[in-house]
Coordinates of C-alpha atoms in Angstrom, one line a residue:
M1 CA 24.3 106.4 14.8
D2 CA 26.8 103.4 15.1
P3 CA 30.3 104.8 14.8
T4 CA 31.6 101.5 13.4
E5 CA 29.0 101.4 10.6
G6 CA 30.6 101.4 7.3
H7 CA 34.1 101.2 8.8
V8 CA 36.6 98.4 7.8
T9 CA 39.8 97.4 9.5
K10 CA 42.2 94.6 9.0
R11 CA 43.6 94.9 12.5
R12 CA 42.8 91.9 14.7
A13 CA 42.2 92.0 18.5
G14 CA 45.4 91.8 20.4
V15 CA 46.9 88.5 21.4
E16 CA 46.3 89.0 25.1
I17 CA 42.6 89.7 24.4
R18 CA 42.2 86.6 22.3
A19 CA 44.0 84.6 24.9
V20 CA 41.5 85.7 27.6
V21 CA 38.6 84.8 25.5
W22 CA 40.1 81.4 24.8
L23 CA 40.6 80.8 28.6
A24 CA 37.0 81.9 29.2
R25 CA 35.9 79.3 26.7
H26 CA 38.1 76.6 28.4
P27 CA 37.8 77.3 32.2
L28 CA 39.6 74.2 33.3
M29 CA 42.8 75.4 31.6
T30 CA 42.6 78.4 34.0
L31 CA 41.2 76.8 37.1
M32 CA 43.6 73.8 37.3
P33 CA 46.8 75.8 37.1
A34 CA 45.4 78.4 39.5
A35 CA 44.3 75.9 41.9
L36 CA 47.8 74.2 41.9
V37 CA 49.6 77.5 42.4
W38 CA 47.2 78.4 45.3
L39 CA 47.7 75.0 46.9
V40 CA 51.6 75.2 46.7
A41 CA 51.5 78.7 48.1
T42 CA 49.2 77.7 50.9
V43 CA 50.6 74.4 52.1
G44 CA 53.9 74.0 50.3
P45 CA 55.0 71.7 47.5
W46 CA 54.9 68.4 49.3
T47 CA 51.1 68.2 49.9
P48 CA 50.3 68.6 46.2
A49 CA 52.9 66.0 45.3
I50 CA 51.5 63.5 47.8
I51 CA 47.9 64.1 46.5
A52 CA 49.0 63.6 42.9
G53 CA 50.8 60.5 43.8
A54 CA 47.9 59.1 45.7
V55 CA 45.5 59.9 42.8
G56 CA 48.0 58.2 40.4
A57 CA 48.3 55.1 42.6
A58 CA 44.5 54.8 43.0
G59 CA 44.2 55.1 39.2
L60 CA 46.7 52.4 38.7
V61 CA 45.0 50.1 41.2
W62 CA 41.6 50.8 39.4
Y63 CA 43.2 50.1 36.0
R64 CA 44.7 46.9 37.1
G65 CA 41.9 45.7 39.5
H66 CA 38.7 46.3 37.6
P67 CA 39.4 46.8 33.9
M68 CA 35.7 46.8 32.9
S69 CA 34.7 49.8 35.0
F70 CA 37.9 51.7 34.2
D71 CA 37.6 51.1 30.5
A72 CA 33.9 52.2 30.6
I73 CA 34.4 55.4 32.8
A74 CA 38.0 56.6 33.1
A75 CA 39.5 55.5 29.8
P76 CA 37.1 57.6 27.5
L77 CA 37.7 60.8 29.6
L78 CA 41.5 60.3 29.4
R79 CA 41.3 59.5 25.7
S80 CA 39.0 62.5 25.0
G81 CA 41.5 64.9 26.7
V82 CA 44.6 63.5 24.9
R83 CA 42.9 63.5 21.5
R84 CA 41.3 67.0 22.0
W85 CA 44.6 68.8 22.9
G86 CA 47.0 66.5 21.0
V87 CA 45.1 66.0 17.7
Y88 CA 42.1 68.3 17.1
V89 CA 43.3 71.6 18.5
G90 CA 45.9 73.9 17.1
P91 CA 47.8 74.2 13.8
R92 CA 46.9 70.7 12.7
W93 CA 43.2 71.4 12.8
W94 CA 43.7 74.7 11.1
R95 CA 45.8 73.2 8.3
A96 CA 43.2 70.4 7.8
M97 CA 40.3 72.9 7.5
E98 CA 42.3 75.0 5.1
A99 CA 43.4 72.1 3.0
C100 CA 39.8 70.8 2.8
E101 CA 38.5 74.3 1.9
L102 CA 36.4 74.3 5.1
S103 CA 37.9 77.6 6.3
K104 CA 36.5 81.1 5.2
T105 CA 38.3 84.4 4.9
H106 CA 36.3 87.6 5.5
R107 CA 36.2 89.4 2.2
R108 CA 36.6 92.9 3.8
T109 CA 38.8 92.3 7.0
G110 CA 40.8 89.4 5.6
V111 CA 40.5 87.5 8.9
E112 CA 40.5 83.7 8.3
R113 CA 38.2 81.5 10.4
V114 CA 37.8 77.8 10.7
P115 CA 35.0 75.7 12.2
R116 CA 35.6 75.5 16.0
I117 CA 35.6 72.3 17.9
I118 CA 33.1 72.3 20.7
R119 CA 33.5 68.9 22.2
V120 CA 35.5 65.7 21.8
R121 CA 34.5 62.3 23.0
S122 CA 36.4 59.1 22.6
Y123 CA 34.2 56.3 23.8
S124 CA 36.4 53.6 22.2
P125 CA 40.1 53.4 21.2
T126 CA 39.1 53.5 17.4
I127 CA 36.3 56.1 17.3
D128 CA 36.2 59.8 18.1
S129 CA 32.9 61.9 18.1
I130 CA 33.5 65.6 17.6
L131 CA 31.0 68.5 17.8
V132 CA 32.0 71.3 15.4
R133 CA 30.5 74.8 15.3
M134 CA 30.1 75.5 11.6
L135 CA 30.9 78.9 10.1
P136 CA 28.1 81.2 8.9
G137 CA 27.1 80.1 5.5
Q138 CA 28.1 76.5 5.9
K139 CA 25.8 73.6 6.1
I140 CA 26.1 69.8 6.5
A141 CA 26.3 69.4 2.8
T142 CA 29.5 71.5 2.9
F143 CA 31.2 68.8 5.1
E144 CA 29.6 65.8 3.3
A145 CA 31.3 67.0 0.0
R146 CA 34.7 66.9 1.8
L147 CA 34.6 63.8 3.9
V148 CA 37.1 61.8 1.7
E149 CA 39.6 64.7 1.6
L150 CA 39.1 65.3 5.5
A151 CA 39.8 61.6 6.2
D152 CA 43.0 61.6 4.2
T153 CA 44.1 64.9 5.7
L154 CA 43.7 63.8 9.2
R155 CA 45.2 60.4 8.4
V156 CA 42.2 58.4 9.5
Q157 CA 40.1 55.5 8.1
R158 CA 36.8 57.2 7.6
V159 CA 34.8 60.3 8.6
A160 CA 31.0 60.4 8.8
V161 CA 28.9 63.5 9.5
E162 CA 25.6 64.2 11.1
R163 CA 23.5 67.4 11.8
V164 CA 23.4 67.7 15.6
K165 CA 21.4 71.0 15.7
P166 CA 21.3 74.2 13.8
G167 CA 24.9 75.4 13.2
V168 CA 26.5 72.3 14.8
A169 CA 27.9 69.3 12.9
G170 CA 28.9 66.0 14.4
L171 CA 31.9 64.2 13.0
V172 CA 32.4 60.5 13.6
I173 CA 36.1 59.8 13.0
E174 CA 37.2 56.2 12.6
R175 CA 40.9 56.3 13.4
K176 CA 41.6 52.6 12.6
E177 CA 39.6 49.4 11.9
A178 CA 37.3 48.7 14.9
F179 CA 36.7 45.0 14.2
T180 CA 40.0 43.0 14.0
E181 CA 38.8 39.6 15.0
P182 CA 35.5 37.6 14.7
I183 CA 32.8 38.2 17.5
P184 CA 31.8 34.9 19.1
A185 CA 28.2 33.7 18.7
P186 CA 25.7 35.1 21.3
D187 CA 24.8 33.0 24.4
L188 CA 21.8 30.9 23.9
P189 CA 19.2 32.0 26.4
E190 CA 17.4 29.3 28.5
D191 CA 14.2 31.1 29.5
P192 CA 11.7 33.0 27.4
G193 CA 11.6 35.7 29.9
A194 CA 15.2 36.5 29.1
V195 CA 14.4 37.5 25.6
D196 CA 13.3 41.0 24.8
L197 CA 11.7 41.1 21.4
G198 CA 12.4 44.8 21.1
S199 CA 16.2 44.3 21.5
V200 CA 17.9 41.1 20.3
Y201 CA 21.7 40.9 20.3
V202 CA 23.4 40.7 16.9
G203 CA 26.9 41.9 17.4
E204 CA 28.9 45.0 18.2
T205 CA 29.0 48.6 17.0
E206 CA 32.2 50.5 16.2
H207 CA 31.7 52.3 19.5
G208 CA 32.3 49.1 21.4
Q209 CA 28.5 48.8 22.4
D210 CA 26.2 45.9 21.8
W211 CA 24.4 46.0 18.5
R212 CA 20.8 45.0 19.0
L213 CA 17.8 44.9 16.7
P214 CA 14.1 44.9 17.4
V215 CA 12.2 41.8 16.1
A216 CA 8.5 42.4 16.8
G217 CA 6.8 44.5 14.0
K218 CA 9.9 44.9 11.9
H219 CA 10.9 43.9 8.4
L220 CA 14.6 43.2 8.0
F221 CA 16.6 43.7 4.8
V222 CA 20.2 42.5 4.6
A223 CA 22.3 43.3 1.4
G224 CA 25.8 41.9 0.9
A225 CA 28.0 40.4 -1.8
T226 CA 29.0 36.8 -1.8
G227 CA 31.0 36.0 1.3
A228 CA 30.0 39.2 3.1
G229 CA 28.4 37.2 6.0
K230 CA 24.7 37.9 5.4
N231 CA 23.6 34.7 7.2
S232 CA 25.4 35.8 10.4
I233 CA 22.6 38.4 11.1
P234 CA 19.4 36.2 11.0
M235 CA 21.4 33.3 12.7
S236 CA 22.3 35.6 15.6
L237 CA 18.8 36.7 15.9
L238 CA 17.5 33.1 15.9
V239 CA 20.0 32.1 18.6
G240 CA 18.6 35.0 20.6
L241 CA 15.0 33.8 20.0
A242 CA 15.7 30.1 20.8
P243 CA 13.5 29.7 23.9
L244 CA 10.6 31.4 22.0
I245 CA 10.9 29.2 19.0
R246 CA 11.1 26.1 21.2
D247 CA 7.9 27.1 23.1
G248 CA 6.0 27.9 19.9
L249 CA 5.9 31.7 20.5
V250 CA 7.9 32.4 17.4
R251 CA 7.4 30.4 14.2
I252 CA 10.0 30.4 11.3
W253 CA 8.8 30.1 7.7
C254 CA 11.9 29.6 5.7
C255 CA 12.5 29.9 1.9
D256 CA 15.9 28.6 1.1
P257 CA 16.7 28.4 -2.6
K258 CA 20.4 28.1 -2.0
Q259 CA 19.8 25.2 0.4
L260 CA 23.1 25.6 2.4
E261 CA 23.3 27.4 5.7
F262 CA 19.6 27.5 6.5
S263 CA 19.0 23.9 5.5
Q264 CA 20.3 23.0 9.0
L265 CA 17.3 24.8 10.4
S266 CA 14.7 22.8 8.5
D267 CA 13.8 20.6 11.5
I268 CA 12.9 23.6 13.7
C269 CA 11.1 25.7 11.1
H270 CA 7.4 25.8 11.0
R271 CA 7.6 25.5 7.2
Y272 CA 10.6 25.1 5.1
A273 CA 10.9 25.2 1.2
A274 CA 13.8 25.1 -1.2
T275 CA 12.4 25.0 -4.8
E276 CA 10.8 27.9 -6.7
S277 CA 7.4 26.3 -6.6
T278 CA 7.4 25.2 -2.9
C279 CA 8.7 28.6 -1.9
A280 CA 5.9 30.3 -3.7
E281 CA 3.4 28.0 -2.1
L282 CA 4.9 28.7 1.4
I283 CA 4.6 32.5 0.8
G284 CA 1.1 32.1 -0.2
D285 CA 0.3 30.2 2.9
Y286 CA 2.1 32.8 5.0
V287 CA -0.1 35.6 3.6
A288 CA -3.3 33.4 4.2
D289 CA -2.2 33.0 7.8
M290 CA -1.7 36.8 8.1
H291 CA -5.2 37.4 6.6
A292 CA -6.7 34.7 9.1
T293 CA -5.0 36.6 12.0
Q294 CA -6.4 39.9 10.7
R295 CA -9.9 38.6 10.8
K296 CA -9.3 37.1 14.3
F297 CA -8.1 40.4 15.6
A298 CA -11.1 42.1 13.9
F299 CA -13.5 39.7 15.6
L300 CA -11.8 40.1 19.1
R301 CA -11.5 43.8 18.5
R302 CA -7.8 43.6 19.1
R303 CA -5.3 46.2 17.9
K304 CA -2.0 44.9 19.2
L305 CA -0.3 41.6 19.1
H306 CA 0.3 39.8 22.3
V307 CA 2.7 37.0 21.6
S308 CA 1.3 33.6 22.7
R309 CA 1.0 30.1 21.3
D310 CA -2.4 31.1 19.9
T311 CA -1.0 34.2 18.3
P312 CA 2.7 33.7 17.8
L313 CA 5.1 35.9 16.1
N314 CA 5.7 34.7 12.5
I315 CA 9.0 35.4 10.7
L316 CA 9.3 34.8 7.0
L317 CA 13.0 34.2 6.2
L318 CA 13.8 34.8 2.6
D319 CA 17.4 33.7 1.6
E320 CA 18.6 34.9 -1.9
M321 CA 15.5 37.0 -2.7
G322 CA 16.9 37.6 -6.2
A323 CA 16.1 33.9 -7.0
L324 CA 12.5 34.4 -6.0
L325 CA 11.8 38.0 -7.4
A326 CA 14.1 38.4 -10.5
Y327 CA 15.9 35.3 -11.6
G328 CA 13.2 32.7 -11.9
D329 CA 9.9 32.4 -13.8
P330 CA 8.4 35.9 -14.5
L331 CA 4.8 34.8 -13.8
V332 CA 5.7 33.3 -10.5
A333 CA 8.0 36.2 -9.5
R334 CA 5.2 38.7 -10.2
E335 CA 2.9 37.0 -7.9
V336 CA 5.5 36.5 -5.2
R337 CA 6.3 40.2 -5.3
R338 CA 2.6 41.0 -4.8
L339 CA 2.3 38.7 -1.9
L340 CA 5.5 40.0 -0.2
A341 CA 4.2 43.6 -0.7
L342 CA 1.1 42.6 1.3
V343 CA 3.4 41.3 4.1
G344 CA 5.5 44.4 4.1
S345 CA 2.4 46.8 4.2
Q346 CA 0.1 44.7 6.5
G347 CA 2.1 42.3 8.5
R348 CA 3.3 44.5 11.3
A349 CA 0.1 44.6 13.3
T350 CA -0.5 40.8 13.2
G351 CA 3.2 39.9 14.0
H352 CA 4.0 38.7 10.5
S353 CA 7.5 39.9 9.7
M354 CA 9.9 39.1 6.8
W355 CA 13.7 39.0 6.8
G356 CA 15.1 39.2 3.3
L357 CA 18.7 38.6 2.1
V358 CA 20.0 39.7 -1.3
Q359 CA 23.3 40.0 -3.1
E360 CA 22.2 42.5 -5.7
P361 CA 20.0 45.2 -4.0
T362 CA 18.9 47.0 -7.0
K363 CA 15.3 48.2 -7.6
D364 CA 15.0 45.8 -10.5
T365 CA 15.9 42.8 -8.3
V366 CA 14.0 43.8 -5.2
S367 CA 11.3 46.2 -6.1
I368 CA 9.8 46.0 -2.6
R369 CA 12.9 47.0 -0.7
D370 CA 11.3 50.3 0.5
L371 CA 8.8 48.2 2.6
F372 CA 11.6 47.0 4.8
T373 CA 11.9 49.0 8.0
L374 CA 15.4 47.8 9.0
R375 CA 18.1 47.8 6.5
I376 CA 21.7 46.5 6.9
C377 CA 24.4 47.0 4.2
L378 CA 27.3 44.7 4.3
R379 CA 30.2 44.7 1.7
L380 CA 28.8 45.4 -1.8
T381 CA 30.5 45.7 -5.2
A382 CA 29.1 49.0 -6.4
A383 CA 29.0 52.4 -4.7
A384 CA 25.5 53.1 -6.1
H385 CA 24.0 50.1 -4.2
V386 CA 24.8 51.7 -0.8
D387 CA 22.3 54.4 -1.3
G388 CA 19.7 52.0 -2.6
V389 CA 20.0 49.9 0.7
L390 CA 20.5 52.6 3.3
G391 CA 18.8 55.6 1.7
E392 CA 19.8 58.6 -0.2
N393 CA 23.3 60.2 0.4
S394 CA 24.1 57.4 3.0
R395 CA 27.4 56.8 1.3
L396 CA 28.1 60.5 1.1
R397 CA 27.7 60.7 4.9
G398 CA 30.2 57.9 5.5
A399 CA 28.6 54.5 4.8
L400 CA 31.6 53.1 2.5
A401 CA 30.3 49.6 2.2
D402 CA 31.7 49.2 -1.2
E403 CA 35.2 49.8 0.2
I404 CA 35.1 46.9 2.7
P405 CA 37.8 44.5 1.6
D406 CA 36.7 41.3 0.0
L407 CA 38.4 39.1 2.6
P408 CA 37.2 36.4 5.0
D409 CA 38.3 38.5 7.9
T410 CA 35.7 41.1 7.1
A411 CA 32.7 38.8 6.9
G412 CA 29.8 40.3 9.0
I413 CA 31.1 43.9 8.8
G414 CA 28.6 46.5 7.4
Y415 CA 26.7 49.7 8.1
V416 CA 23.3 50.6 9.6
I417 CA 21.7 54.1 9.8
R418 CA 21.2 55.6 13.3
Q419 CA 17.5 56.6 13.1
R420 CA 17.5 59.9 14.9
S421 CA 20.6 61.4 13.3
R422 CA 20.7 59.4 10.0
V423 CA 24.5 59.0 10.5
P424 CA 25.9 55.7 9.3
V425 CA 27.3 53.4 12.1
R426 CA 29.8 50.6 11.4
V427 CA 28.7 47.2 12.8
R428 CA 29.8 43.7 12.9
A429 CA 27.6 40.6 13.3
A430 CA 28.5 37.7 15.5
Y431 CA 29.9 34.6 13.8
V432 CA 27.6 31.7 14.2
E433 CA 29.4 28.5 13.4
D434 CA 27.9 25.2 12.3
A435 CA 28.4 23.9 15.9
D436 CA 26.4 26.8 17.3
I437 CA 23.6 26.1 14.7
A438 CA 23.6 22.4 15.7
K439 CA 23.4 23.5 19.5
L440 CA 20.4 25.7 18.6
V441 CA 18.6 22.9 16.7
A442 CA 19.2 20.4 19.5
F443 CA 18.0 22.9 22.1
V444 CA 14.7 23.7 20.4
L445 CA 14.0 20.1 19.5
A446 CA 14.7 18.8 23.0
G447 CA 12.4 21.4 24.6
R448 CA 9.7 21.0 21.9
D449 CA 9.4 17.3 22.6
Q450 CA 8.2 18.2 26.2
L451 CA 5.4 20.5 25.0
P452 CA 1.8 19.3 24.8
A453 CA 1.0 18.3 21.2
A454 CA -1.8 20.7 20.8
A455 CA 0.4 23.6 22.0
G456 CA 3.3 23.0 19.8
P457 CA 4.2 25.3 16.9
D458 CA 3.3 22.6 14.3
S459 CA -0.3 22.2 15.4
Q460 CA -3.1 22.6 12.8
P461 CA -4.3 26.1 12.1
A462 CA -7.6 27.4 13.4
P463 CA -10.6 26.7 11.3
E464 CA -10.9 30.2 10.0
A465 CA -7.2 30.1 9.0
A466 CA -7.5 26.6 7.4
E467 CA -10.3 27.8 5.1
H468 CA -7.9 30.1 3.5
T469 CA -4.8 28.1 3.6
G470 CA -3.0 27.4 0.3
L471 CA -2.1 29.3 -2.7
T472 CA -4.1 32.1 -4.1
D473 CA -5.9 31.5 -7.5
R474 CA -3.4 33.8 -9.3
L475 CA -0.3 31.9 -7.9
R476 CA -1.8 28.5 -8.6
G477 CA -2.4 29.6 -12.1
A478 CA 1.1 30.9 -12.6
L479 CA 2.5 27.6 -11.3
T480 CA 0.4 25.6 -13.5
M481 CA 1.3 27.6 -16.6
T482 CA 5.0 27.1 -15.9
G483 CA 4.6 23.4 -15.3
A484 CA 5.7 23.6 -11.7
T485 CA 2.8 21.7 -10.3

């Protein structure tokens, strides 16, 4: 029989025992002083002082001589130690957990416990990543419900949470704004071999790392209010794809109802349209090209796309999707929705992708938004829109896109979802100016003039594709009924 069964005491373990347990959990706090005492006792105080001075001098030379490697290796370790022992351990952490009702008191013993910090990592000056051992009975939803209170209590900008493993939560703490100045446009690659379709540079993440997006086999959805910087994302991608566009390996089909930023790209687009009727016709031809490629793959018994001039990667760029799907003629919009749904559900295998930009990302405006595999949420005007773009409870986990200030300095700032953990990550797209766009157009046109005419991206489609090129009967009828043709 267990002698402690049924027995309750409110007396805690002694301070010395708790100190020993704490030191066992943090061995460096024991080993480092012990090693210093042993060294002083063995060789005297001068040798440790000389060693410490030499290490400090080497660190200073490293800091001044090679900032890139120092900031990548040493600085995160130093920041992590300072933040752990200066901010997240001790009375301040206890008070924060108590104030946010994340501590628990044992109902019988009266002992109060708080979630224990396992690890602190500070990979950038503005972001801390903390692993926390949750208390029994707690879950991720417990922290999600207290993120706003926790951010205010810790005096930080934002707190996001993710489930790392059973019983362990990961907190991403944004101490201050990570993006204080625009990011310059990406470098324009000269050689197609330098382009990785699975990882094209777009901008930077809040962790100070490159923000890259896959292009092949992905449908991209960008939501943001007026002035949020939506066009920065496709423009950055197009700069990264420049040599492939030049060589006819990537074809751009652009629907541009606004006729502003993307009109500068009309000369390098495979197809460009601006009015409701011409955009509808372009989308119909795009779907016909997709179907022709499907038949070609079936005939050749091919399952995967190998990008070439014969089978290029096709990108359907849709600026202001609301004008095509909700604000125009209902008959045309209905058929356009049907065609875009076909692209979203079937285009991946044949290299037919779509990039959609929208200001109002509601289900009524963009009913096919769930078919987009990559979603980016820039500044929005309503909190409910965030979950509609990034997925359920994304705002609760820390994607505060509706709280991004409506200022020119914040253009291009938004959130994406980390696929494995589903935690929101703050990002910023590079700013592509008019001069950069002009450079892109000149680069593509100059190289395209040197290509053989038959191999260029504007060559005539294959016979099996030409047979089905044009509007579908339903779309032609809709345009005829509205007097658009």
